[in-house]
XYZ file of C-alpha atoms in Angstrom:
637
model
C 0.000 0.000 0.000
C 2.891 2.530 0.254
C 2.812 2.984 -3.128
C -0.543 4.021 -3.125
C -0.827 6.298 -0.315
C 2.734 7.753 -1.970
C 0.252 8.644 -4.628
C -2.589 10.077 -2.152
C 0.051 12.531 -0.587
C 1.786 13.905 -3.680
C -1.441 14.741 -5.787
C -4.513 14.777 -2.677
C -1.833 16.033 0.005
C -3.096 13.505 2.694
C -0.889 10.853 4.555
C -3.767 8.109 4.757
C -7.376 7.230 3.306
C -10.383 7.418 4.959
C -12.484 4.035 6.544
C -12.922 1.634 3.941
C -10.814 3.723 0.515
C -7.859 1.294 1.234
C -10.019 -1.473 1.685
C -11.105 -0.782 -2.025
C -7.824 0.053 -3.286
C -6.844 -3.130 -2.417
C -9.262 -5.190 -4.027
C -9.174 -3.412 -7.377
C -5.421 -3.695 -7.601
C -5.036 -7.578 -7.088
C -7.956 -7.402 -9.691
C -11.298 -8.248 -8.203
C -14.148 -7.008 -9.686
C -15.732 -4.910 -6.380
C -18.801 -3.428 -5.832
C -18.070 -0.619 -2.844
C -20.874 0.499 -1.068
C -20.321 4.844 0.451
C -22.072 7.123 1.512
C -22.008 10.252 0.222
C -19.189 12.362 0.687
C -17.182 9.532 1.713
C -14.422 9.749 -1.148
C -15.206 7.810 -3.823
C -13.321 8.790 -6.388
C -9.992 8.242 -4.943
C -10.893 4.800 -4.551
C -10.608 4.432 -8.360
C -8.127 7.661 -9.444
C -5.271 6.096 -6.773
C -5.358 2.378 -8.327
C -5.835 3.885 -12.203
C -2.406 6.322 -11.379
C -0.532 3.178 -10.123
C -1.200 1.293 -12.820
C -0.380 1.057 -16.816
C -3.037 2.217 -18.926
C -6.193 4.298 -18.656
C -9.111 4.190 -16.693
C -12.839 4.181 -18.004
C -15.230 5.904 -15.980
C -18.920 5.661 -16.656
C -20.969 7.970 -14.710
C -24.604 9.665 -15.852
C -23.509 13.081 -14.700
C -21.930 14.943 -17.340
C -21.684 18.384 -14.827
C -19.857 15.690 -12.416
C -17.904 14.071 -15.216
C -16.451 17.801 -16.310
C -15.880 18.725 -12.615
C -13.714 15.581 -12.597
C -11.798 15.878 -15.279
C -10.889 19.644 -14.490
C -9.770 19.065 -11.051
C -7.652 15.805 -12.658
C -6.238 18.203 -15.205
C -5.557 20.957 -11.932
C -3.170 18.277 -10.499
C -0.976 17.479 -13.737
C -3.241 14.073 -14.294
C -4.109 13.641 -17.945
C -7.691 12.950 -18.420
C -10.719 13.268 -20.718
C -14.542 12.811 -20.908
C -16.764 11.826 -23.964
C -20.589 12.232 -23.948
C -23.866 13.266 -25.860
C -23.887 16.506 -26.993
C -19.979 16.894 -27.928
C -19.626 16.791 -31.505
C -18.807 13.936 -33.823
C -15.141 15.705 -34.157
C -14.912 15.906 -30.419
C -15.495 12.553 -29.842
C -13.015 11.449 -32.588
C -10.296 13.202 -31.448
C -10.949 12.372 -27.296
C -10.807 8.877 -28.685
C -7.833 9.197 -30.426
C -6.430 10.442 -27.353
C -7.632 7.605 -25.151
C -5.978 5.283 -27.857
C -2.734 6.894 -27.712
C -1.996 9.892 -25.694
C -1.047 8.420 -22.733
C -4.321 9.463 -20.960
C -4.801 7.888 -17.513
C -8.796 8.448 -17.147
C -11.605 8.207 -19.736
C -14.918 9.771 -18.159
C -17.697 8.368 -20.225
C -21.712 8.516 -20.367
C -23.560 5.055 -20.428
C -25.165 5.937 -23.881
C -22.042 6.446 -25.633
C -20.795 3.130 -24.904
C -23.100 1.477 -27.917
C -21.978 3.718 -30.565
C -20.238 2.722 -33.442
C -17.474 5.348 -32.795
C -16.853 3.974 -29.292
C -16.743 0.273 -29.821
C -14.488 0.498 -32.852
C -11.601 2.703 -30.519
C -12.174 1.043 -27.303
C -10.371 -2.450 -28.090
C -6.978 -0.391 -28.893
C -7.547 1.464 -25.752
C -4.758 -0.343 -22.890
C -7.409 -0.361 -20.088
C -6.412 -0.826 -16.724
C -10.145 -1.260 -15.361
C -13.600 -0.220 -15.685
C -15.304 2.033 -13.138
C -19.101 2.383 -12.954
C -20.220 5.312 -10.913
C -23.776 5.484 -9.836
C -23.870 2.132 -10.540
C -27.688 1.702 -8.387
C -28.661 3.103 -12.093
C -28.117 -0.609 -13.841
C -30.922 -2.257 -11.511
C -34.283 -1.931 -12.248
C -35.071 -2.362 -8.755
C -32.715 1.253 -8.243
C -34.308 4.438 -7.753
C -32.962 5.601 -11.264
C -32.227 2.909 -13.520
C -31.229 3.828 -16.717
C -31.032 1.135 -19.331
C -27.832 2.428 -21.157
C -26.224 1.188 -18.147
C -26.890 -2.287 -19.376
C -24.596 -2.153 -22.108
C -21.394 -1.747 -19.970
C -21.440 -5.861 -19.016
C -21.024 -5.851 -23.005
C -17.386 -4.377 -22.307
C -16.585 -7.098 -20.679
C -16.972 -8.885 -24.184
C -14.092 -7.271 -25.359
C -11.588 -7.004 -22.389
C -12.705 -9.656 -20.422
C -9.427 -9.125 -18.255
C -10.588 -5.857 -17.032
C -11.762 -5.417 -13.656
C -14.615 -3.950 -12.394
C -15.283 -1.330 -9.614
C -18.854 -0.312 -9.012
C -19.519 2.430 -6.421
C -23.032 3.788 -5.005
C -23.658 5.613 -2.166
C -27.451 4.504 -2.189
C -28.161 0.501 -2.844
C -30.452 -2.053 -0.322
C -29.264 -4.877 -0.709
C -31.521 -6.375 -3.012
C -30.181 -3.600 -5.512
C -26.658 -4.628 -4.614
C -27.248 -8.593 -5.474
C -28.561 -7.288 -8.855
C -25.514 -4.528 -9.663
C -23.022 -7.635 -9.215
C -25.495 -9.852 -11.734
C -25.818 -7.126 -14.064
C -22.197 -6.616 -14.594
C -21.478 -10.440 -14.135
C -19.078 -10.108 -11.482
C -16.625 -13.410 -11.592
C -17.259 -13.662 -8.111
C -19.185 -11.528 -5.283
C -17.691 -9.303 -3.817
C -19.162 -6.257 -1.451
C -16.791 -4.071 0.643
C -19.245 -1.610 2.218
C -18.822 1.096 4.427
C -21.623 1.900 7.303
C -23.791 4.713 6.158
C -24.282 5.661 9.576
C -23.056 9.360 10.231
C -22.501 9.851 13.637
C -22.035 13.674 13.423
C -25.643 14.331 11.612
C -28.624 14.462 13.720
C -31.695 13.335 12.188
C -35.134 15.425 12.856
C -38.400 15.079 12.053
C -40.230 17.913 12.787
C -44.207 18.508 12.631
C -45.354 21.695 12.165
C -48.399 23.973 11.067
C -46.086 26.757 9.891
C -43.128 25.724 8.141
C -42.026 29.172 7.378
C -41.752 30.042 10.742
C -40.029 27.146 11.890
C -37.538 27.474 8.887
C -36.449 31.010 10.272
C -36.365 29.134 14.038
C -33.737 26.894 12.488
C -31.947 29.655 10.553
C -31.348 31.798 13.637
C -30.811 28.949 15.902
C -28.143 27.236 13.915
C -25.092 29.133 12.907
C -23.501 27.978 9.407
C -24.280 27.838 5.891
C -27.159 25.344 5.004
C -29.378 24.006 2.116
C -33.219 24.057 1.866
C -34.761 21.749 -0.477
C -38.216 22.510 -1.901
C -40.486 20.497 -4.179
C -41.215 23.308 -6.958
C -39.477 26.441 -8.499
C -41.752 29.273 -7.288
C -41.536 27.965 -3.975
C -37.275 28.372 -3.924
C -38.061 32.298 -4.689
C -40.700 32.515 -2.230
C -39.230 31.164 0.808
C -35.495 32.366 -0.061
C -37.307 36.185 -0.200
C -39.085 35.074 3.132
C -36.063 34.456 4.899
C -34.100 37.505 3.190
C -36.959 39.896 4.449
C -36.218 38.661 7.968
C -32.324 39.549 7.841
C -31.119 36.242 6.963
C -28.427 36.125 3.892
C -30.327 33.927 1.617
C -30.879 33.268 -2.322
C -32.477 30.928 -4.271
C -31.755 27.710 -7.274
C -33.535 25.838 -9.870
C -33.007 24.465 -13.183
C -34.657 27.325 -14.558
C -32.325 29.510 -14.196
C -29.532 30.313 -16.798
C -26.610 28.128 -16.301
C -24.372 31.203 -15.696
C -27.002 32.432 -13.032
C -27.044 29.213 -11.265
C -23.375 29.132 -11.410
C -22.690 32.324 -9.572
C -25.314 31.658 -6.931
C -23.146 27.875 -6.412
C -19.891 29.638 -5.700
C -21.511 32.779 -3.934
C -22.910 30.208 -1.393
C -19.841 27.965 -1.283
C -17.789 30.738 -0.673
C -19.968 32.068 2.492
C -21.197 34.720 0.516
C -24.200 33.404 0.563
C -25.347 31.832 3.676
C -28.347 29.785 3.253
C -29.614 28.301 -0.683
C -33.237 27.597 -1.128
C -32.895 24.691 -3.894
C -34.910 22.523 -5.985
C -33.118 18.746 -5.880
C -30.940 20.584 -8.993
C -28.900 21.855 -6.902
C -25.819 19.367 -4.697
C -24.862 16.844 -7.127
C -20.980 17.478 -7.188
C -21.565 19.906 -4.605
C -18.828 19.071 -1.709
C -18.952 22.469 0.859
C -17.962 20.141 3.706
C -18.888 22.916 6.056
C -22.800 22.472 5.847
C -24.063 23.155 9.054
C -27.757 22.012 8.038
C -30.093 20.482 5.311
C -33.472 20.829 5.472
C -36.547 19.360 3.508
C -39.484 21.883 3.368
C -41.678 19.001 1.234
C -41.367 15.316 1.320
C -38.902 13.576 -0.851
C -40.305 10.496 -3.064
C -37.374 7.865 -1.679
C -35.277 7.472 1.484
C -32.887 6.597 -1.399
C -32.996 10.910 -2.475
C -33.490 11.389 1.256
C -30.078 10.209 2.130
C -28.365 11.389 -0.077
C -29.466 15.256 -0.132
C -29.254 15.250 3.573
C -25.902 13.709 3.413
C -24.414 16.918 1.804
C -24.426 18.088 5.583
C -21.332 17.763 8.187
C -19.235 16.452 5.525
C -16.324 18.026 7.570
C -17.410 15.220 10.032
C -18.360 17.991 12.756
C -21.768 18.078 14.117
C -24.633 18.852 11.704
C -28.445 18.315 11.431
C -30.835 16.671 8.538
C -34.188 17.685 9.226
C -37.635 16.937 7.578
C -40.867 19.007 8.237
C -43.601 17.437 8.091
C -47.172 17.849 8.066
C -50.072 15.624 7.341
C -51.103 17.199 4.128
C -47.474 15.980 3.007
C -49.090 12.230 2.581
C -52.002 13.634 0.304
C -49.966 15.406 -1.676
C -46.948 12.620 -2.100
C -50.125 10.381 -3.110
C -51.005 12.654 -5.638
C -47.576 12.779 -7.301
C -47.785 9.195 -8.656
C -50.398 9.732 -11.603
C -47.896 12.953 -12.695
C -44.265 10.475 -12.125
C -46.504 7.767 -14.244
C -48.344 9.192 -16.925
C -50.718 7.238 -18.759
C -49.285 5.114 -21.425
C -51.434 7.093 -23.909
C -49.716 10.012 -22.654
C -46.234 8.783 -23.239
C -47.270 7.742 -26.941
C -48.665 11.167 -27.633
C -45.589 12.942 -25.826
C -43.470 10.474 -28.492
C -45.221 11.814 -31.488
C -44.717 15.394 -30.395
C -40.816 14.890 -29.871
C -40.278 13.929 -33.069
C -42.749 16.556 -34.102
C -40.572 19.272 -32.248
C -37.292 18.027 -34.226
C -39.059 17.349 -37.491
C -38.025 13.946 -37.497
C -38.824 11.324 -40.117
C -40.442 7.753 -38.978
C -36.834 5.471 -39.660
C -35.092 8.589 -38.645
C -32.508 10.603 -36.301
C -31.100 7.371 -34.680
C -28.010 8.274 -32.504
C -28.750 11.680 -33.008
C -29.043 14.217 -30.114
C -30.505 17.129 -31.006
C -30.346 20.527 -27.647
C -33.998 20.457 -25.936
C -35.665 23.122 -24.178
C -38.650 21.157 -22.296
C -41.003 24.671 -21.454
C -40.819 25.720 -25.213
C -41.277 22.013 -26.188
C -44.483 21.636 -23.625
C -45.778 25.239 -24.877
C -45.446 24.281 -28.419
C -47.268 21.286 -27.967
C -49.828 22.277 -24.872
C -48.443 20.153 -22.422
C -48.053 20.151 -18.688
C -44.529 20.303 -17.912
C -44.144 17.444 -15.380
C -46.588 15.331 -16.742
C -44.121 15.731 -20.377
C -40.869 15.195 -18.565
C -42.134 12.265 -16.536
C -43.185 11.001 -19.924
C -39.838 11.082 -21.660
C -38.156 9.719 -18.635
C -40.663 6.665 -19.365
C -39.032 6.901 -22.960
C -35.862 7.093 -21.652
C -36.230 4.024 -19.440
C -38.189 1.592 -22.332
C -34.404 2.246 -24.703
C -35.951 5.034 -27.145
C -34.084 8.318 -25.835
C -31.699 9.495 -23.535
C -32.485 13.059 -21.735
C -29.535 14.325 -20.560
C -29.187 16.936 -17.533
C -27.748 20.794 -18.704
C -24.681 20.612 -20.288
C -23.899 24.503 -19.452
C -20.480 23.282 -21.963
C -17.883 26.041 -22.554
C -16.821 27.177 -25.421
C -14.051 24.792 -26.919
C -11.300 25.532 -29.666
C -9.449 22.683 -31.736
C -6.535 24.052 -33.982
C -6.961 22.230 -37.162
C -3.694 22.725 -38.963
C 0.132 21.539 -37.400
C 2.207 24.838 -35.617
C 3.923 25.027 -38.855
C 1.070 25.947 -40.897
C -0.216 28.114 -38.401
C 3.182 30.294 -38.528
C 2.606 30.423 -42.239
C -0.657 31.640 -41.860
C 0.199 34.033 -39.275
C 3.588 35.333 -41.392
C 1.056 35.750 -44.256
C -1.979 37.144 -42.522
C -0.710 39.739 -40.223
C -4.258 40.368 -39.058
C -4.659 37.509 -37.089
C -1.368 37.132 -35.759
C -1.103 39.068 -32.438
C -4.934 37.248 -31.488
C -3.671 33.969 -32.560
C -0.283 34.470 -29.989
C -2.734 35.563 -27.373
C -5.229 32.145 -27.734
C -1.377 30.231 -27.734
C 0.060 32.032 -24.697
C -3.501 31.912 -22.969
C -4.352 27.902 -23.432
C -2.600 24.970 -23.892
C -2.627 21.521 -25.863
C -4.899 22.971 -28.453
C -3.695 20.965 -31.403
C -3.892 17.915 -29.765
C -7.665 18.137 -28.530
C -10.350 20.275 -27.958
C -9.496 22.955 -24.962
C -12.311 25.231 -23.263
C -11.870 28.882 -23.627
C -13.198 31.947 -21.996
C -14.202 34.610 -24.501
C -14.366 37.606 -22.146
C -10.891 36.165 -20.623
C -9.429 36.693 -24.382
C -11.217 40.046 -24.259
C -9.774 41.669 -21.517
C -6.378 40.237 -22.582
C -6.949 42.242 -25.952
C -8.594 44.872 -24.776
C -11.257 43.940 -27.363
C -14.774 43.242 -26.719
C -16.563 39.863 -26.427
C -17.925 40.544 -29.895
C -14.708 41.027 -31.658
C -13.349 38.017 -29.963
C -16.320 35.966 -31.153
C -15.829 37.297 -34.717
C -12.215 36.771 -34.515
C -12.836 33.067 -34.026
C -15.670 32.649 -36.859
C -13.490 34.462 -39.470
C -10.136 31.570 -38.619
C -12.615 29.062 -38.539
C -13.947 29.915 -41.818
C -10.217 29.616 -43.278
C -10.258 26.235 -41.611
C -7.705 27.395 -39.100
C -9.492 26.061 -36.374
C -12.528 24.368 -35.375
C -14.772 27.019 -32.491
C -17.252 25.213 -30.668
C -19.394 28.154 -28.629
C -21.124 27.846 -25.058
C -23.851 25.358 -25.355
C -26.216 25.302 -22.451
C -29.501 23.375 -23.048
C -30.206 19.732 -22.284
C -29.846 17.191 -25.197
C -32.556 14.429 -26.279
C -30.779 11.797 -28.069
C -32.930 9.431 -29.855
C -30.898 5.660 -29.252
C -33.537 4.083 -31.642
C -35.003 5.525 -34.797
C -38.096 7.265 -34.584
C -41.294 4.537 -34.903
C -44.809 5.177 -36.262
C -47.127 5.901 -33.261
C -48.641 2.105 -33.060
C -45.436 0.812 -33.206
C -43.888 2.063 -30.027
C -44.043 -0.568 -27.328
C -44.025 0.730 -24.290
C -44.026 -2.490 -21.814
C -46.868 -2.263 -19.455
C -45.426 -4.965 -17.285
C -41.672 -2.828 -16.815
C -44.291 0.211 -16.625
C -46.543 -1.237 -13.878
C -42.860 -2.899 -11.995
C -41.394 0.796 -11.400
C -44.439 2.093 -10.758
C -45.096 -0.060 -7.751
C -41.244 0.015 -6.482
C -42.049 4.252 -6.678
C -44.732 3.301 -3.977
C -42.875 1.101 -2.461
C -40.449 3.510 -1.904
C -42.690 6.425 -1.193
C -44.348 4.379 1.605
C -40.859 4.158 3.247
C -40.320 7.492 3.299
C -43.780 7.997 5.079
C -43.237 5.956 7.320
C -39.970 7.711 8.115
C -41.627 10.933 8.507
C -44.831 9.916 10.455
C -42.498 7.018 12.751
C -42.254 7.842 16.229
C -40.498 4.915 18.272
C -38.234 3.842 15.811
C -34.442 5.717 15.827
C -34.010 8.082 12.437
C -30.687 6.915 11.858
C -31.535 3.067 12.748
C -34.111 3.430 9.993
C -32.055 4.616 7.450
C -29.473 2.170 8.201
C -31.937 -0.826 7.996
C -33.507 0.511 4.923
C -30.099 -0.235 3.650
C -29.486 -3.154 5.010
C -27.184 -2.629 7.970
C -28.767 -4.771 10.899
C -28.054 -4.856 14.627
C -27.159 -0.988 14.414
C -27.335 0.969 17.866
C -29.745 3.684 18.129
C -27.914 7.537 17.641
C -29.062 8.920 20.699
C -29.597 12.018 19.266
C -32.624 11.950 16.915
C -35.901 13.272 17.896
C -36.687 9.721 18.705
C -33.945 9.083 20.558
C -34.760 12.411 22.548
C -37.778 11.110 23.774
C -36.720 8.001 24.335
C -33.791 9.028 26.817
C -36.446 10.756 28.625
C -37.697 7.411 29.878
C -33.794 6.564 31.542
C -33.949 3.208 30.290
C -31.148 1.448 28.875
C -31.509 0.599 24.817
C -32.013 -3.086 25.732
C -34.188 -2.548 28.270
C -36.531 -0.517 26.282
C -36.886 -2.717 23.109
C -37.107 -5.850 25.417
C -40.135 -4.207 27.082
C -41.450 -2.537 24.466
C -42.060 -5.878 22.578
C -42.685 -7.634 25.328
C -45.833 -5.328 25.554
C -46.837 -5.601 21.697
C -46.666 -9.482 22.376
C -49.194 -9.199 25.001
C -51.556 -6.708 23.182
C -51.851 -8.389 20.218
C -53.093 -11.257 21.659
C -56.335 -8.971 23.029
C -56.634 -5.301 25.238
C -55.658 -5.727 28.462
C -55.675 -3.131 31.628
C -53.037 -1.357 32.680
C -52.741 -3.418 35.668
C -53.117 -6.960 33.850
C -50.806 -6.157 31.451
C -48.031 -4.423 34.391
C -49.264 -8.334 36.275
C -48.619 -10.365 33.310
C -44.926 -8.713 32.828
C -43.662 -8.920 36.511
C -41.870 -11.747 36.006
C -39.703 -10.117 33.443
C -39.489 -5.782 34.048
C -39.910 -3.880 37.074
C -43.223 -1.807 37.335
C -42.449 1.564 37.297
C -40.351 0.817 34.078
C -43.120 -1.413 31.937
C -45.253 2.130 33.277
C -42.347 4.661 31.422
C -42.356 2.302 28.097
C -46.195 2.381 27.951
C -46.570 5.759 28.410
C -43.933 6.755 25.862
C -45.962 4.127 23.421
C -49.392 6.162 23.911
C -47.360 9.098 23.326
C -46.281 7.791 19.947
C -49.852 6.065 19.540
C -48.609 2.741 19.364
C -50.842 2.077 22.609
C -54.350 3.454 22.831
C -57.308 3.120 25.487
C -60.722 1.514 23.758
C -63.927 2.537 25.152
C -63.665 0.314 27.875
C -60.561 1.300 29.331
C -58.001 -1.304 27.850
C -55.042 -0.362 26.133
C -54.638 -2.167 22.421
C -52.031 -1.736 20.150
C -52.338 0.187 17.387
C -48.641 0.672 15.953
C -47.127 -1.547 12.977
């Protein structure tokens, strides 16, 4: 391992991994294929970008999150650590010449999307590539019994086809372990293998909090708790509303959605990671790739559909392992409204069809047309054009998405990128013979590197104010040498991309499996039961929840929950309570008993006055009830 944690220090600057990174590390470099089960903000990707810099060869990282992927690759690039990402939206050219790379320019990490992985253009470089292993991030996407599958992720077992040698690590931070058993299956594993790290978080303190005024309590919490923090809301208007609320009442405070430009949102992101902004009112757009590990709080105004999304939005608190607090308000009128969400997340299948048509409508697509082709999407102009309602359309193509006939991609918000197309001698030619361009072209060469090897992101207004030009001339600078085929000048590109994986069918030809349909539509309850009963429990520990949710059994109680805050009121001992406690739902379920027949029937086993604290804490939770005659009966699950 020294040569590894060699590694950690000289590009990471740390002496020695966190709980279970080693444990990894270890199992990818004798060459097991490893499923590794974190939490969020438990350093993933050093578990893979150690091994891959040890090694010969280059990496492949699949991962659905192209605004992750690009983080990734920057900060890799930031450290001296050659590395490159391919996915939809990039042009044809792009792609060719990242490939090329990946085949020989002694890259050590490929960052790929699932859907590019079944393209002609990928398979035909990939068997050249000298692959060290295969990472799959997210990899709870490749199970249908995930909160997210995605069916591109089915064709990465297909690599295995043609470097069968290749090891594979696949890394969650959100799998039971039902969807564990089927990650390993899906990627045909040679043999099992889990190394999992507890979720539990012993700094965050779980809350559940019900409340008639949310608002209120929100400003309770924002006074009360020092720190920056993130609220999560359900809908756009709401992020404004609440964020204006809070700013009204002297608290620094701004809102984020996906609704907002992508240079809007990103100013508002490092505002708020830079304490300039103190608290962010946020749709779930906004915290993938976020890592502020100084979050004091995170708190959900509405209900989230999954303790899957629960757990991981409220894990982007305390990440600095200090103490922090995940809190849920909840009302009643929270379970009427989650109810009412399912017709919206499953749209009827006549719906989808008629959502179909209109996409290809939108594009001007021919039936037998536009395979592989991605083509920038703006959903609100889409649903306007078409008189749909937003959700309703977006849940639809997500159906589309999931059944193999598009992928939606999240905003690309892409720089601009510039790709010299002729060799340095040329260029001096052209610069010797078109005196014009010369001083702008030294400026682009002293400002970037590696720009005739691959395409490079550029900053217009950077260029500007180096020129002393405006953004304008720079832009027209750029058009006018890519016109004499000088270079190739990809600008900013912002919107999400539809790409249609299969050509577009005639309306009664598109199959849209009602079984698959009906299947994710009953884990989505499934799921959104869970998290109801998370929010309405009352005896059992948040955390111990959570954890069992996931699997992890035998877990201790936090202690620090709003459960556990009640509970502790009682002074007894976590064994002494639980062996009561069902000791008590034992004798209840058999028939109501008094008070006194029930205290009689235990006093073999638990002291009076303590069977007396456990069943008054249970009628406090309404687990125990009196009937009309004065017996208790148990009413809990």
């Amino acid at each position: 391992m020294e040569q590894f944690r060699n590694i950690l220090l000289k590009y990471w600057g740390y002496s020695a991994f966190r709980p279970m990174q080693e444990e990894i590390i270890r199992s990818v470099a004798g060459g097991h294929d490893t499923l590794g089960l974190m939490p969020t903000g438990g350093g993933k990707s050093v578990t893979f970008q150690v091994p891959a810099l040890a090694r010969e060869g280059i990496c492949i990282v699949v991962t659905p999150l192209i605004a992750l992927m690009r983080d990734q690759v920057e900060q890799l690039k930031q450290k001296g650590i050659k590395a490159l990402a391919v996915y939809s939206g990039m042009t044809r050219r792009e792609i060719d010449i990242a490939l090329d790379n990946a085949v020989y320019g002694d890259f050590k990490f490929l960052y790929c999307s699932p859907e590019r992985l079944g393209t002609d253009i990928f398979r035909a470089r990939v068997d050249k590539m000298p692959v060290s292993f295969i990472v799959v991030d997210e990899a709870h996407c490749i199970s249908q019994w995930g909160y997210d599958f995605r069916p591109s992720y089915l064709r990465i077992a297909e690599l295995r086809d043609i470097m069968p040698d290749a090891p594979i690590l696949a890394l969650t931070a959100t799998a039971t372990p039902k969807v564990a058993e089927d990650i390993m299956e899906k990627l045909r594993f040679r043999e099992k293998n889990i190394l999992r790290m507890s979720f539990e978080r012993k700094n965050l303190v779980y809350l559940v909090r019900q409340v008639e005024n949310k608002q209120e309590y929100l400003l309770r919490i924002a006074k009360n708790i020092q720190g920056s923090g993130i609220i999560y809301v359900r809908n756009r208007k709401r992020t404004r509303e609440i964020a204006d609320y809070l700013i009204h009442q002297g608290i620094s405070a701004d809102f984020y959605h996906a609704g907002l430009s992508n240079q809007l949102r990103t100013e508002k992101e490092m505002l708020w990671k830079q304490g300039k902004i103190r608290i962010i009112v946020a749709t779930n757009a906004f915290g993938m790739g976020i890592d502020k590990p100084d979050v004091r709080f995170v708190i959900h105004f509405d209900l989230p559909d999954s303790p899957e999304a629960y757990f991981q939005e409220a894990g982007r608190a305390g990440r600095d392992g200090k103490k922090a607090w995940a809190i849920l308000l909840f009302h009643p009128s929270d379970k009427t409204n989650a109810t009412k969400r399912i017709p919206v997340n499953f749209p009827e299948l006549e719906t989808i069809r008629r959502v179909y048509t209109a996409l290809g409508n939108y594009f001007q697509v021919p039936v037998g047309g536009a395979k592989g082709q991605a083509f920038d999407f703006d959903l609100f102009d889409f649903c306007r054009r078409h008189q749909l309602h937003s959700l309703v359309a977006y849940n639809a193509l997500k159906v589309l998405e999931q059944e193999g006939y598009i992928e939606l991609t999240d905003d690309l918000n892409m720089p601009s990128q510039l790709h010299f197309l002729v060799e340095r001698d040329d260029l001096y030619k052209f610069q010797v013979a078109n005196e014009a361009f010369d001083s702008f072209i030294k400026l682009i060469l002293r400002s970037y590197s590696g720009l005739f090897t691959q395409y490079v992101a550029i900053d217009e207004n950077l260029l500007a104010s180096r020129a002393k030009m405006t953004r304008e001339d720079v832009y027209q600078y750029l058009l006018k040498l890519q016109q004499q085929k000088i270079l190739h000048y990809i600008p900013r590109r912002t919107n999400p991309v539809i790409v249609f994986t299969e050509e577009r069918l005639e309306d009664k030809a598109l199959f849209i499996s009602t079984s698959n349909y009906e299947a994710r539509k009953a884990r989505y309850i499934e799921r959104l039961d869970a998290m109801i009963a998370y929010a309405e429990g009352k005896t059992t520990c948040r955390s111990v929840f959570l954890l069992n949710y996931f699997g992890e059994k035998d877990v201790e109680r936090c202690g620090q929950c709003d459960v556990c805050e009640r509970r502790n009121a009682i002074g007894l001992s976590n064994y002494e309570f639980n062996s009561i406690s069902q000791t008590v739902k034992e004798k209840l379920e058999q028939g109501p008993l008094t008070l006194k027949a029930l205290v009689d029937e235990t006093a073999h086993l638990f002291a009076e006055d303590k069977v007396v604290s456990v069943v008054q804490w249970l009628i406090d939770q309404r687990d125990l009830a009196y009937d009309d005659h004065g017996l208790l009966q148990w009413k809990g699950k």
